[in-house]
PDB file of C-alpha atoms in Angstrom:
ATOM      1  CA  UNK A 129     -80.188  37.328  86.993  1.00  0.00           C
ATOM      2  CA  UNK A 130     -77.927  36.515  84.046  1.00  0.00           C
ATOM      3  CA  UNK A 131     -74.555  35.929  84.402  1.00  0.00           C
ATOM      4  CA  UNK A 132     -71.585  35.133  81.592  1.00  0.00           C
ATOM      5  CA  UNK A 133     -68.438  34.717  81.071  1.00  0.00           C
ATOM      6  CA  UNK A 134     -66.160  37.828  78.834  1.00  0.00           C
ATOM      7  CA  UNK A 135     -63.275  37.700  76.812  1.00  0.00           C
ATOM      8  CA  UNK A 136     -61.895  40.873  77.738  1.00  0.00           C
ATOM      9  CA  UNK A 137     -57.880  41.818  76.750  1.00  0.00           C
ATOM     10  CA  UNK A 138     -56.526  38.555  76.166  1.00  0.00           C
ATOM     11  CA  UNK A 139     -58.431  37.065  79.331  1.00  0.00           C
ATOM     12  CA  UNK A 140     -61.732  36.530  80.579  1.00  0.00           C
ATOM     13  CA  UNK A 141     -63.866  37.734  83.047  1.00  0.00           C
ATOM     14  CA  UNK A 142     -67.245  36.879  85.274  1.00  0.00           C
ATOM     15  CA  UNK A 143     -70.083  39.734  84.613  1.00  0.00           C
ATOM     16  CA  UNK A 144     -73.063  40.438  85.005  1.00  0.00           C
ATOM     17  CA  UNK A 145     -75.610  41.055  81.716  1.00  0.00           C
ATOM     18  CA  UNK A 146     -77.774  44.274  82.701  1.00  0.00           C
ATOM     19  CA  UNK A 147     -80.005  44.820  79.536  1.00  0.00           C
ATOM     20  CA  UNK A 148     -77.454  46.512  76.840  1.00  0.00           C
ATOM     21  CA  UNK A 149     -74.209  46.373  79.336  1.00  0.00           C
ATOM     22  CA  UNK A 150     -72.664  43.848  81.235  1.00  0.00           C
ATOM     23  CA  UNK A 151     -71.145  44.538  84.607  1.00  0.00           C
ATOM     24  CA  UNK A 152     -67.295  42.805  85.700  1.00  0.00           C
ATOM     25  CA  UNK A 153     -67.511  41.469  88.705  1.00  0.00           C
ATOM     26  CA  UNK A 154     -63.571  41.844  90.124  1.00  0.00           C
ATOM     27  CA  UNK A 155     -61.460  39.593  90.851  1.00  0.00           C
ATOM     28  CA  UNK A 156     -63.889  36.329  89.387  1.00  0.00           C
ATOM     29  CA  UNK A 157     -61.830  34.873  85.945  1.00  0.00           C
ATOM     30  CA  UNK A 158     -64.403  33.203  85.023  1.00  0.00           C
ATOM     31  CA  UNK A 159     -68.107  32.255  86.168  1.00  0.00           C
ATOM     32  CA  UNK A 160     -66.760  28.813  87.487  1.00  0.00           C
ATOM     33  CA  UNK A 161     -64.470  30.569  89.668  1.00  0.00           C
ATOM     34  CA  UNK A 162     -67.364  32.487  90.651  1.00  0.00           C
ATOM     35  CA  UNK A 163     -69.317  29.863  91.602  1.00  0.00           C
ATOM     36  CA  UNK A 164     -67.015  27.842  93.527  1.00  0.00           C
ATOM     37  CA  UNK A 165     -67.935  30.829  96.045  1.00  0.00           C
ATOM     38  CA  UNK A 166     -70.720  30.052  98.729  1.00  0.00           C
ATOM     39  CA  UNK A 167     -72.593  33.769  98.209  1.00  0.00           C
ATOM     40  CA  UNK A 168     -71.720  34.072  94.362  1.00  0.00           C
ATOM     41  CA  UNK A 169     -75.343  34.854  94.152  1.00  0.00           C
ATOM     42  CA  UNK A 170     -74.758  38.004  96.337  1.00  0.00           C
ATOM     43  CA  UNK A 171     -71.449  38.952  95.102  1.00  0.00           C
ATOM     44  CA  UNK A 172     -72.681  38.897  91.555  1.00  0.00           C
ATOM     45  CA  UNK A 173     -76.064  40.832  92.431  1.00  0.00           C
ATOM     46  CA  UNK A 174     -73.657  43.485  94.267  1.00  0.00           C
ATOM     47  CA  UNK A 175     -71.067  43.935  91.585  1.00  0.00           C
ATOM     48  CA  UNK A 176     -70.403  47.220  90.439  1.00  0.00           C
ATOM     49  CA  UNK A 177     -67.536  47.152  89.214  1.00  0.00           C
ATOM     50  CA  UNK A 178     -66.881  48.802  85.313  1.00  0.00           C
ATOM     51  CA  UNK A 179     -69.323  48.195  83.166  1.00  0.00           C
ATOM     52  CA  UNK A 180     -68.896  47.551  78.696  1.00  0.00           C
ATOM     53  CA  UNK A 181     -71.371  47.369  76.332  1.00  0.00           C
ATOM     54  CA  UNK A 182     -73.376  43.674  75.149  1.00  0.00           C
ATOM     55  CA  UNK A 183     -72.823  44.614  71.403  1.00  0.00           C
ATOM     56  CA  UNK A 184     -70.216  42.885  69.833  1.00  0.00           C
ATOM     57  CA  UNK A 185     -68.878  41.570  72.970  1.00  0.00           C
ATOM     58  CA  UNK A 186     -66.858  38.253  73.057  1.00  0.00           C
ATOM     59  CA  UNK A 187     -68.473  35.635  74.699  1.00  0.00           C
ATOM     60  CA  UNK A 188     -66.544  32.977  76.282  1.00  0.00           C
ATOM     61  CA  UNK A 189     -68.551  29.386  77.052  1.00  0.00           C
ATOM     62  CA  UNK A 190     -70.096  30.478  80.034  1.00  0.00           C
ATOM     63  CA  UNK A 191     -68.681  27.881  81.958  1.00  0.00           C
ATOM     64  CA  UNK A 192     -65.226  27.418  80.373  1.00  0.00           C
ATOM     65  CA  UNK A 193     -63.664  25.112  82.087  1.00  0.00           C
ATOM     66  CA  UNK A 194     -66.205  22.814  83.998  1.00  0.00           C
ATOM     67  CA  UNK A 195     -64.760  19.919  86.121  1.00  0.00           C
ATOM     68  CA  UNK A 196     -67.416  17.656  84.893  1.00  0.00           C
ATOM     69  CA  UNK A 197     -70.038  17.796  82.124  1.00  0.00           C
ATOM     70  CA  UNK A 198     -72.609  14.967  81.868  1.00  0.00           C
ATOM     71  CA  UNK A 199     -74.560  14.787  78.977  1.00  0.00           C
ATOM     72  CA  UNK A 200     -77.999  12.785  78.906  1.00  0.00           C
ATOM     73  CA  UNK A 201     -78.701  10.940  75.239  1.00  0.00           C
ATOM     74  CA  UNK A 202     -82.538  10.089  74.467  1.00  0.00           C
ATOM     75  CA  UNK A 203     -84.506  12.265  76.961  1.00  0.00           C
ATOM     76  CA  UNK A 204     -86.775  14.047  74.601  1.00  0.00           C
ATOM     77  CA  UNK A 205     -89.817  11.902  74.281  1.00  0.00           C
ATOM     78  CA  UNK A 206     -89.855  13.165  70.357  1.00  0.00           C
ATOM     79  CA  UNK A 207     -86.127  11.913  69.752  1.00  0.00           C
ATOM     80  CA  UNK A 208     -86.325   8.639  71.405  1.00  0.00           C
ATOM     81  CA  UNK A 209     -89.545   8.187  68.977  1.00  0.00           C
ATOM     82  CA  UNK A 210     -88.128   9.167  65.974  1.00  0.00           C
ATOM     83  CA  UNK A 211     -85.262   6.885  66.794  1.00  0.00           C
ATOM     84  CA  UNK A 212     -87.410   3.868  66.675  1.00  0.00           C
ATOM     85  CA  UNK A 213     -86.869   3.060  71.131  1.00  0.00           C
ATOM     86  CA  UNK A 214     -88.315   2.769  74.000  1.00  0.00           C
ATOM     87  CA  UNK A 215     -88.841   5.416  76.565  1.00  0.00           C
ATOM     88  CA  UNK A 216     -86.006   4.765  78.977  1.00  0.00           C
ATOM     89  CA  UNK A 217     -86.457   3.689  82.671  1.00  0.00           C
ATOM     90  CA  UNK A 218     -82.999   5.565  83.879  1.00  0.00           C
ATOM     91  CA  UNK A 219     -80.998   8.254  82.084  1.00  0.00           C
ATOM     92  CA  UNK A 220     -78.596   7.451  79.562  1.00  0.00           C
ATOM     93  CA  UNK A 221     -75.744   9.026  80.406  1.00  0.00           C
ATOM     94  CA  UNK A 222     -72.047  10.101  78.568  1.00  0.00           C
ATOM     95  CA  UNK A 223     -69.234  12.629  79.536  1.00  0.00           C
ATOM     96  CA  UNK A 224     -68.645  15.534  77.094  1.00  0.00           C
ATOM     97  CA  UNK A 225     -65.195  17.398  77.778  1.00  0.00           C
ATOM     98  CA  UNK A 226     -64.068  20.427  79.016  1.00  0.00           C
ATOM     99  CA  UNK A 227     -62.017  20.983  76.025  1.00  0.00           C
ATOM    100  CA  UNK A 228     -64.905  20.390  73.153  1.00  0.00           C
ATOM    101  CA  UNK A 229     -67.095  23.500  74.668  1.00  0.00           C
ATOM    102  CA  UNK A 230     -66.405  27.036  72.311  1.00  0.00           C
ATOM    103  CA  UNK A 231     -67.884  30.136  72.810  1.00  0.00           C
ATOM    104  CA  UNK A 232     -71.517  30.615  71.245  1.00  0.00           C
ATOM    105  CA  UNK A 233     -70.850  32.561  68.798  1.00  0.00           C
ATOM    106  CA  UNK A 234     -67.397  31.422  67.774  1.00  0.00           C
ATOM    107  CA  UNK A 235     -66.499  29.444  64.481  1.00  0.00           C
ATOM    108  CA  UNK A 236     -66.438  25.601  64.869  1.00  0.00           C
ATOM    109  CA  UNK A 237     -63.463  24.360  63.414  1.00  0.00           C
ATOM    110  CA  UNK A 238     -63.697  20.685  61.920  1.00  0.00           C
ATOM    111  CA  UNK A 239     -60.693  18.330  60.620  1.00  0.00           C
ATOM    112  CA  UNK A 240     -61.590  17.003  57.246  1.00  0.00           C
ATOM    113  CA  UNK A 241     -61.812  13.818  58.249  1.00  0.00           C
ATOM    114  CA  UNK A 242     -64.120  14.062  60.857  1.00  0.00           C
ATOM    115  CA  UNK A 243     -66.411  16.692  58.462  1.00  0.00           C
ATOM    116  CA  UNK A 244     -68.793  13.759  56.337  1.00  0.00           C
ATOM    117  CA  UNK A 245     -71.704  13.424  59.456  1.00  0.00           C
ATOM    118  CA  UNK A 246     -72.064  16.938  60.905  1.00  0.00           C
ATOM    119  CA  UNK A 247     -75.035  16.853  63.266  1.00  0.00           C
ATOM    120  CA  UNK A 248     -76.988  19.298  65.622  1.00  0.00           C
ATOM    121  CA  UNK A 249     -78.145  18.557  68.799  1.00  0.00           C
ATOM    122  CA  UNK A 250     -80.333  21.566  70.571  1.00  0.00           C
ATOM    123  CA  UNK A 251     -79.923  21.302  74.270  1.00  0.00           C
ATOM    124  CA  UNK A 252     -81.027  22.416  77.595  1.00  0.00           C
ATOM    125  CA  UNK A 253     -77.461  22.862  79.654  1.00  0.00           C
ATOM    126  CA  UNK A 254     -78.092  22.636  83.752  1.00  0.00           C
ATOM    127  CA  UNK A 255     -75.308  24.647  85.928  1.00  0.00           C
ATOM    128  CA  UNK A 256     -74.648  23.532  89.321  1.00  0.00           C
ATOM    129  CA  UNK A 257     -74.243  25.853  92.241  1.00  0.00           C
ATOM    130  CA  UNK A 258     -74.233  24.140  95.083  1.00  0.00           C
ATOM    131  CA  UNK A 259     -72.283  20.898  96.107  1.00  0.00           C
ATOM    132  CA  UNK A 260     -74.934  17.946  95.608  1.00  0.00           C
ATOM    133  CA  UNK A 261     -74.130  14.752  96.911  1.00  0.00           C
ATOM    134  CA  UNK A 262     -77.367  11.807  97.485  1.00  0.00           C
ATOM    135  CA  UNK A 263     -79.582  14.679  97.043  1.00  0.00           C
ATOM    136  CA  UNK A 264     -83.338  13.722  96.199  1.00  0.00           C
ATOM    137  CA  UNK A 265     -85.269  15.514  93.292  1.00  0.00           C
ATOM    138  CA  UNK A 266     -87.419  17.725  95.665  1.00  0.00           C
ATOM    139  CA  UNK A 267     -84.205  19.641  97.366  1.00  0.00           C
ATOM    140  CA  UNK A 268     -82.271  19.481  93.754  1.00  0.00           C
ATOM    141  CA  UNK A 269     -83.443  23.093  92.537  1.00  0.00           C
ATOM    142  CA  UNK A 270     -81.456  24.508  95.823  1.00  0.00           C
ATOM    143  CA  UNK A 271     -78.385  23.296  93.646  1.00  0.00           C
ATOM    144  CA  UNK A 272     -78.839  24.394  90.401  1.00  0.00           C
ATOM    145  CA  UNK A 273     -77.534  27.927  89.696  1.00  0.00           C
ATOM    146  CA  UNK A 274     -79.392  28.341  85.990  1.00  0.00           C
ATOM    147  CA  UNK A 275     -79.592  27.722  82.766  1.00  0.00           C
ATOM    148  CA  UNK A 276     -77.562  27.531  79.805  1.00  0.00           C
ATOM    149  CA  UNK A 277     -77.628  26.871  75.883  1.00  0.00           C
ATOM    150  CA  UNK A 278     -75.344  24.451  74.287  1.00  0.00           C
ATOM    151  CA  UNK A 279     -75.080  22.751  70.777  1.00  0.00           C
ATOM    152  CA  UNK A 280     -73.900  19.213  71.428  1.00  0.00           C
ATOM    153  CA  UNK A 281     -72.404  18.918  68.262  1.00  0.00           C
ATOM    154  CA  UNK A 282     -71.998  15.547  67.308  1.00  0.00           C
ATOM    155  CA  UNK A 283     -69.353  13.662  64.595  1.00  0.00           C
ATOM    156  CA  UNK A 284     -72.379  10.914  63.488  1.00  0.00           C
ATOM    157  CA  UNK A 285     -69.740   8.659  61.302  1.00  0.00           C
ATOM    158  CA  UNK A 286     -66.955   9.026  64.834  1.00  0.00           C
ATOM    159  CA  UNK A 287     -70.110   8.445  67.324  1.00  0.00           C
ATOM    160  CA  UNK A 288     -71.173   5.422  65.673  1.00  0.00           C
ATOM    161  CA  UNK A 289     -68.003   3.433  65.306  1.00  0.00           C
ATOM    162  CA  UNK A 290     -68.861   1.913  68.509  1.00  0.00           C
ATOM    163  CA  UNK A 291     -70.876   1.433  71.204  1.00  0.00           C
ATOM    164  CA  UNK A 292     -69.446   4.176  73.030  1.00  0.00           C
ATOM    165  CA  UNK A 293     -70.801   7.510  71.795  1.00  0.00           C
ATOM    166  CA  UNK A 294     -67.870   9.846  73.385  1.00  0.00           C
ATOM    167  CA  UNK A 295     -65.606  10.141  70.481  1.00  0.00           C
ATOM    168  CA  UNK A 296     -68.580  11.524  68.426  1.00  0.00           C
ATOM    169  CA  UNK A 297     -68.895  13.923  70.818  1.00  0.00           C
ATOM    170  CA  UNK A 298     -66.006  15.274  71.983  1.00  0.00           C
ATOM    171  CA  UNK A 299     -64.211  17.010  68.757  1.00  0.00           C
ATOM    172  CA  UNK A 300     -61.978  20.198  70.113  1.00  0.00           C
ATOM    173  CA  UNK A 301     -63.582  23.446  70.650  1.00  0.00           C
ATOM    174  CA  UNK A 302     -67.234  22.600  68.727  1.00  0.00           C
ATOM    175  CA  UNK A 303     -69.634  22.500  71.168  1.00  0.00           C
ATOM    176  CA  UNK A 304     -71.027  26.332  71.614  1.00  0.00           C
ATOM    177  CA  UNK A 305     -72.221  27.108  74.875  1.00  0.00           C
ATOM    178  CA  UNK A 306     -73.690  30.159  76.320  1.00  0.00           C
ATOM    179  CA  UNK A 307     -74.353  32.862  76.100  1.00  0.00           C
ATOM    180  CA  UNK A 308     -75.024  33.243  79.799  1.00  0.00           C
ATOM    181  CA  UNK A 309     -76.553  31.331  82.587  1.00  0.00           C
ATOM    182  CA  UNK A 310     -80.232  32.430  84.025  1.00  0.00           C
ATOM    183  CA  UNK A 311     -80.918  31.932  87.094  1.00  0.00           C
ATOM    184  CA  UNK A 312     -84.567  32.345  87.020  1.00  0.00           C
ATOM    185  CA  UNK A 313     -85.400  29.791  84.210  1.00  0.00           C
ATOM    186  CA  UNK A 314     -88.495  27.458  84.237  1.00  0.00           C
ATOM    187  CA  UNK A 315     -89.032  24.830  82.058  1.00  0.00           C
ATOM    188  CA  UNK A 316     -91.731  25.069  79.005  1.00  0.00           C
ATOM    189  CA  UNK A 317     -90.230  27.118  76.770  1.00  0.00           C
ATOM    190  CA  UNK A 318     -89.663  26.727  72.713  1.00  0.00           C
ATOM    191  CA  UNK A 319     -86.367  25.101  71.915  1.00  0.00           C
ATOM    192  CA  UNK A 320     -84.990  24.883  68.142  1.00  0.00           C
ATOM    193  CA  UNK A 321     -82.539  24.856  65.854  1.00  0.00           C
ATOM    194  CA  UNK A 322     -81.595  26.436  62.556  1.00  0.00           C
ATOM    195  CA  UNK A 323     -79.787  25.199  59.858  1.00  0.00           C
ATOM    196  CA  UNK A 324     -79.230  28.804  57.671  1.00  0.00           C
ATOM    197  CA  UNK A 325     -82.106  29.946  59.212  1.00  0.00           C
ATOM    198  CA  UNK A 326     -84.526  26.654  58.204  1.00  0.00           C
ATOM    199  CA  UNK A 327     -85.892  25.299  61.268  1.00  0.00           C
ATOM    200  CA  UNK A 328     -84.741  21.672  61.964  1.00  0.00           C
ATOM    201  CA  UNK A 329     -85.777  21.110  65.292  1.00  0.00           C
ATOM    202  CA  UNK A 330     -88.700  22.459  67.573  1.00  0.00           C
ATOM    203  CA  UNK A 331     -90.205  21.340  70.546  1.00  0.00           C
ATOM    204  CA  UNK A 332     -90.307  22.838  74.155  1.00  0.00           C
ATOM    205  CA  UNK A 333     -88.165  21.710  77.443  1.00  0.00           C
ATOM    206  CA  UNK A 334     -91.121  20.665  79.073  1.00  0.00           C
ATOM    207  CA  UNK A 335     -90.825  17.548  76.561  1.00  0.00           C
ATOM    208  CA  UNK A 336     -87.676  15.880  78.746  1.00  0.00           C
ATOM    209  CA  UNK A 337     -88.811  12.536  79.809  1.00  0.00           C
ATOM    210  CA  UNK A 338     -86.135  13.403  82.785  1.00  0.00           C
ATOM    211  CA  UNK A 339     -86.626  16.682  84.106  1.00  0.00           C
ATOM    212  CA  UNK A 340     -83.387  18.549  85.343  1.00  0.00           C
ATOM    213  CA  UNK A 341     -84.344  18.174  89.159  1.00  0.00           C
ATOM    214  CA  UNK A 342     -84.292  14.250  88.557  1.00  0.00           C
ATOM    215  CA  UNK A 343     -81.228  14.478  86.445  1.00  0.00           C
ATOM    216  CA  UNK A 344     -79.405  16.141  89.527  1.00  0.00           C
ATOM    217  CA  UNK A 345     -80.924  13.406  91.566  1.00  0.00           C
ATOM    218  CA  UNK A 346     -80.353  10.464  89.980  1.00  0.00           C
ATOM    219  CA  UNK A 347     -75.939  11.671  89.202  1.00  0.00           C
ATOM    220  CA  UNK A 348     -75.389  13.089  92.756  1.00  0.00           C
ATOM    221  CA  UNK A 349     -75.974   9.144  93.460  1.00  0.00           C
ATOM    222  CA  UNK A 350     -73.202   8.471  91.241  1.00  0.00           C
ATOM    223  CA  UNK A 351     -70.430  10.974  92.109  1.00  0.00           C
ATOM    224  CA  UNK A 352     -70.842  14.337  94.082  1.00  0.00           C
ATOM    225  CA  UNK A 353     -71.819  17.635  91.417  1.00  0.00           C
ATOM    226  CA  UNK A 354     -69.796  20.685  92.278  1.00  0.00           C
ATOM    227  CA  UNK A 355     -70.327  23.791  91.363  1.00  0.00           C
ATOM    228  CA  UNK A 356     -69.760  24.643  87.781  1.00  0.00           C
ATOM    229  CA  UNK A 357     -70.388  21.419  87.109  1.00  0.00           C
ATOM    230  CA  UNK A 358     -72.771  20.901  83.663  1.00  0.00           C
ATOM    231  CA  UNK A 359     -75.771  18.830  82.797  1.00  0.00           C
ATOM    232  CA  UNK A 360     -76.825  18.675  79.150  1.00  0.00           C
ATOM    233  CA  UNK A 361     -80.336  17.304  79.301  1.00  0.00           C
ATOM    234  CA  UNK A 362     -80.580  15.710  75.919  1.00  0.00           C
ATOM    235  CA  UNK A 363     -82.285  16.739  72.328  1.00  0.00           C
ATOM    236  CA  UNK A 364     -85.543  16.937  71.080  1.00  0.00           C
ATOM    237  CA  UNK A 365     -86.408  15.206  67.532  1.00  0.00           C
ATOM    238  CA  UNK A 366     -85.408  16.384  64.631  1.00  0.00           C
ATOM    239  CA  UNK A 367     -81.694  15.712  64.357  1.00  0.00           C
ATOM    240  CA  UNK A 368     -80.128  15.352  60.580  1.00  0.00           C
ATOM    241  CA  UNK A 369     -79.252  12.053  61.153  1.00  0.00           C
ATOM    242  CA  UNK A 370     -82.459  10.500  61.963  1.00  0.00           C
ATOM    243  CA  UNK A 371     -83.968  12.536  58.702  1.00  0.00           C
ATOM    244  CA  UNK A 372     -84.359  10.137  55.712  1.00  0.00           C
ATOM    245  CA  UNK A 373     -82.367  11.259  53.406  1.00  0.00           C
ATOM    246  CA  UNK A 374     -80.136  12.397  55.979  1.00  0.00           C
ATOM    247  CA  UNK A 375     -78.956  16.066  56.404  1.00  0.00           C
ATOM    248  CA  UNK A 376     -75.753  17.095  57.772  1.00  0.00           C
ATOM    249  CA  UNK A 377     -74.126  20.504  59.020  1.00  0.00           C
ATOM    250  CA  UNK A 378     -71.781  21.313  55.182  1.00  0.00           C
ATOM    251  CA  UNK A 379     -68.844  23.562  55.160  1.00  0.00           C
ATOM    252  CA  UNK A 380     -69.419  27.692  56.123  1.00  0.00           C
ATOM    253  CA  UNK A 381     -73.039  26.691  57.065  1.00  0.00           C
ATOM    254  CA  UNK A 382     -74.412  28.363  60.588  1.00  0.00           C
ATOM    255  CA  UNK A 383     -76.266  26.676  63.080  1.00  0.00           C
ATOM    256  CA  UNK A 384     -78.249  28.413  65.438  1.00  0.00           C
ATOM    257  CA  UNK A 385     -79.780  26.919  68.766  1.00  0.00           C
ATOM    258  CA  UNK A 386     -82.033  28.750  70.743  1.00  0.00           C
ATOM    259  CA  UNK A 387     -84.139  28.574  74.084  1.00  0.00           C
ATOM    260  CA  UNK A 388     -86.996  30.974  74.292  1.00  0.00           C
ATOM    261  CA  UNK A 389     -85.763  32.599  77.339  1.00  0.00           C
ATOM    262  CA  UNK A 390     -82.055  31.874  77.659  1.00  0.00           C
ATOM    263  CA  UNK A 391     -80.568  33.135  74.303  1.00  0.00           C
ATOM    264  CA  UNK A 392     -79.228  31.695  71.223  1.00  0.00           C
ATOM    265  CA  UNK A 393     -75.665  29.973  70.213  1.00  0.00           C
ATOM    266  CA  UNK A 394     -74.795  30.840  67.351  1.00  0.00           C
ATOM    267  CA  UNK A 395     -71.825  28.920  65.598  1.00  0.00           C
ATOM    268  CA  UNK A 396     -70.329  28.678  62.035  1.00  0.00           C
ATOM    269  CA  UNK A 397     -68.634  25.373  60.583  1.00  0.00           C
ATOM    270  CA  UNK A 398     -65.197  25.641  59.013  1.00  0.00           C
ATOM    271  CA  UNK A 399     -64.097  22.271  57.560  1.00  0.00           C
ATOM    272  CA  UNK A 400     -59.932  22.281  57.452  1.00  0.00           C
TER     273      UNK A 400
END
């Protein structure tokens, strides 16, 4: 089942996608609010409530207002290489905010001061849908909901200032995320990005050196996940930064991430 999140008459909406059409479900503003619900799974799979058409429809992040989002950095056994480390013995892990997700097909607006390191970062996104507190890795898929795409678009020049990467990561409204959430994802499919349409990055999600069920483990230790809460599971190789010369995202380009299976974000850069 696929589920998103619709920008409908100057709100937003929780719907199903069905094929060509995506069905409301009533009285849900948004898939987080949705999931917050105990049976969401059986109050989306009854929903049928009015129904509008998939093409050209406005696609909100499909989570767009998540109480927490962890990201993971160096999990793809590719990146780490290709960033001269080690494999790492626990996740490395950093907060992205609510307020730097954008829909996936929206424009990314960047500040021209923050526009000189552009970077992609193709990424698996993890949606929780059940409260997970101390759970262990085997019970973790009972509190995932699905799957997501997300660009964690990354500010090289801001990320590296310190030793702290957040303030690379968290520009307003740049991340695109979406366009819905499957819940019937497995691991092992092709992710990649495109930079105008030239591949920059390809691997598959079976390549995490921490697998999302582990990931969900090893945070619920940390702090409960609630539902609607995110997990970005890290990049594979092949960022610009790491290419020598480096490459960076330039003004009007279009970046395109993809996971064979979950859809494609789709987002253009606007330097201001």
């Amino acid at each position: 089942m696929k589920l998103s999140t619709l920008r409908l008459a100057g709100t937003t909406t929780a719907a199903r996608v069905d094929d060509t059409t995506a069905t409301l479900i009533d009285g849900y503003a948004d898939l987080g609010t949705l999931l917050a619900q105990d049976n969401w799974r059986d109050i989306a799979q009854a929903a049928h409530g009015t129904t509008v058409a998939l093409d050209g429809a406005d696609y909100a992040p499909v989570i767009p207002r998540p109480g927490k989002v962890f990201c993971v950095g160096l999990n793809y056994a590719s990146h780490i290489k290709e960033m001269g480390r080690d494999l790492p013995e626990y996740p490395t892990l950093f907060l992205k905010l609510a307020d730097a997700l954008t829909g996936p097909y929206d424009d990314v607006v960047v500040p021209d001061y923050a526009a000189s390191q552009l970077d992609w970062e193709a990424e698996l996104a993890v949606v929780i849908g059940m409260q997970a507190y101390q759970v262990t890795a085997a019970s973790a898929a009972d509190h995932i909901a699905g799957y997501s795409v997300i660009n964690d678009y990354t500010m090289r020049d801001y990320q590296y200032r310190t030793l702290q990467w957040d303030q690379g990561k968290n520009f307003e409204k740049t991340s695109g995320f979406g366009p819905w959430l499957d819940t019937d994802y497995q691991l092992g499919t092709r992710i990649e990005t495109r930079l105008e349409n030239e591949v920059m990055q390809e691997s598959t999600t079976d390549d995490l050196v921490f697998k999302p069920a582990e990931l969900v483990e090893y945070i619920s230790h940390i702090v409960t996940l609630n539902p609607g809460d995110v997990i970005i599971t890290g990049t594979t190789g092949g960022v610009g930064h790491a290419r020598k010369p480096a490459r960076y995202i330039g003004d009007g380009q279009t970046v395109e991430v993809t996971v064979e299976g979950l859809g494609t974000v789709r987002n253009k850069t606007i330097v201001k």
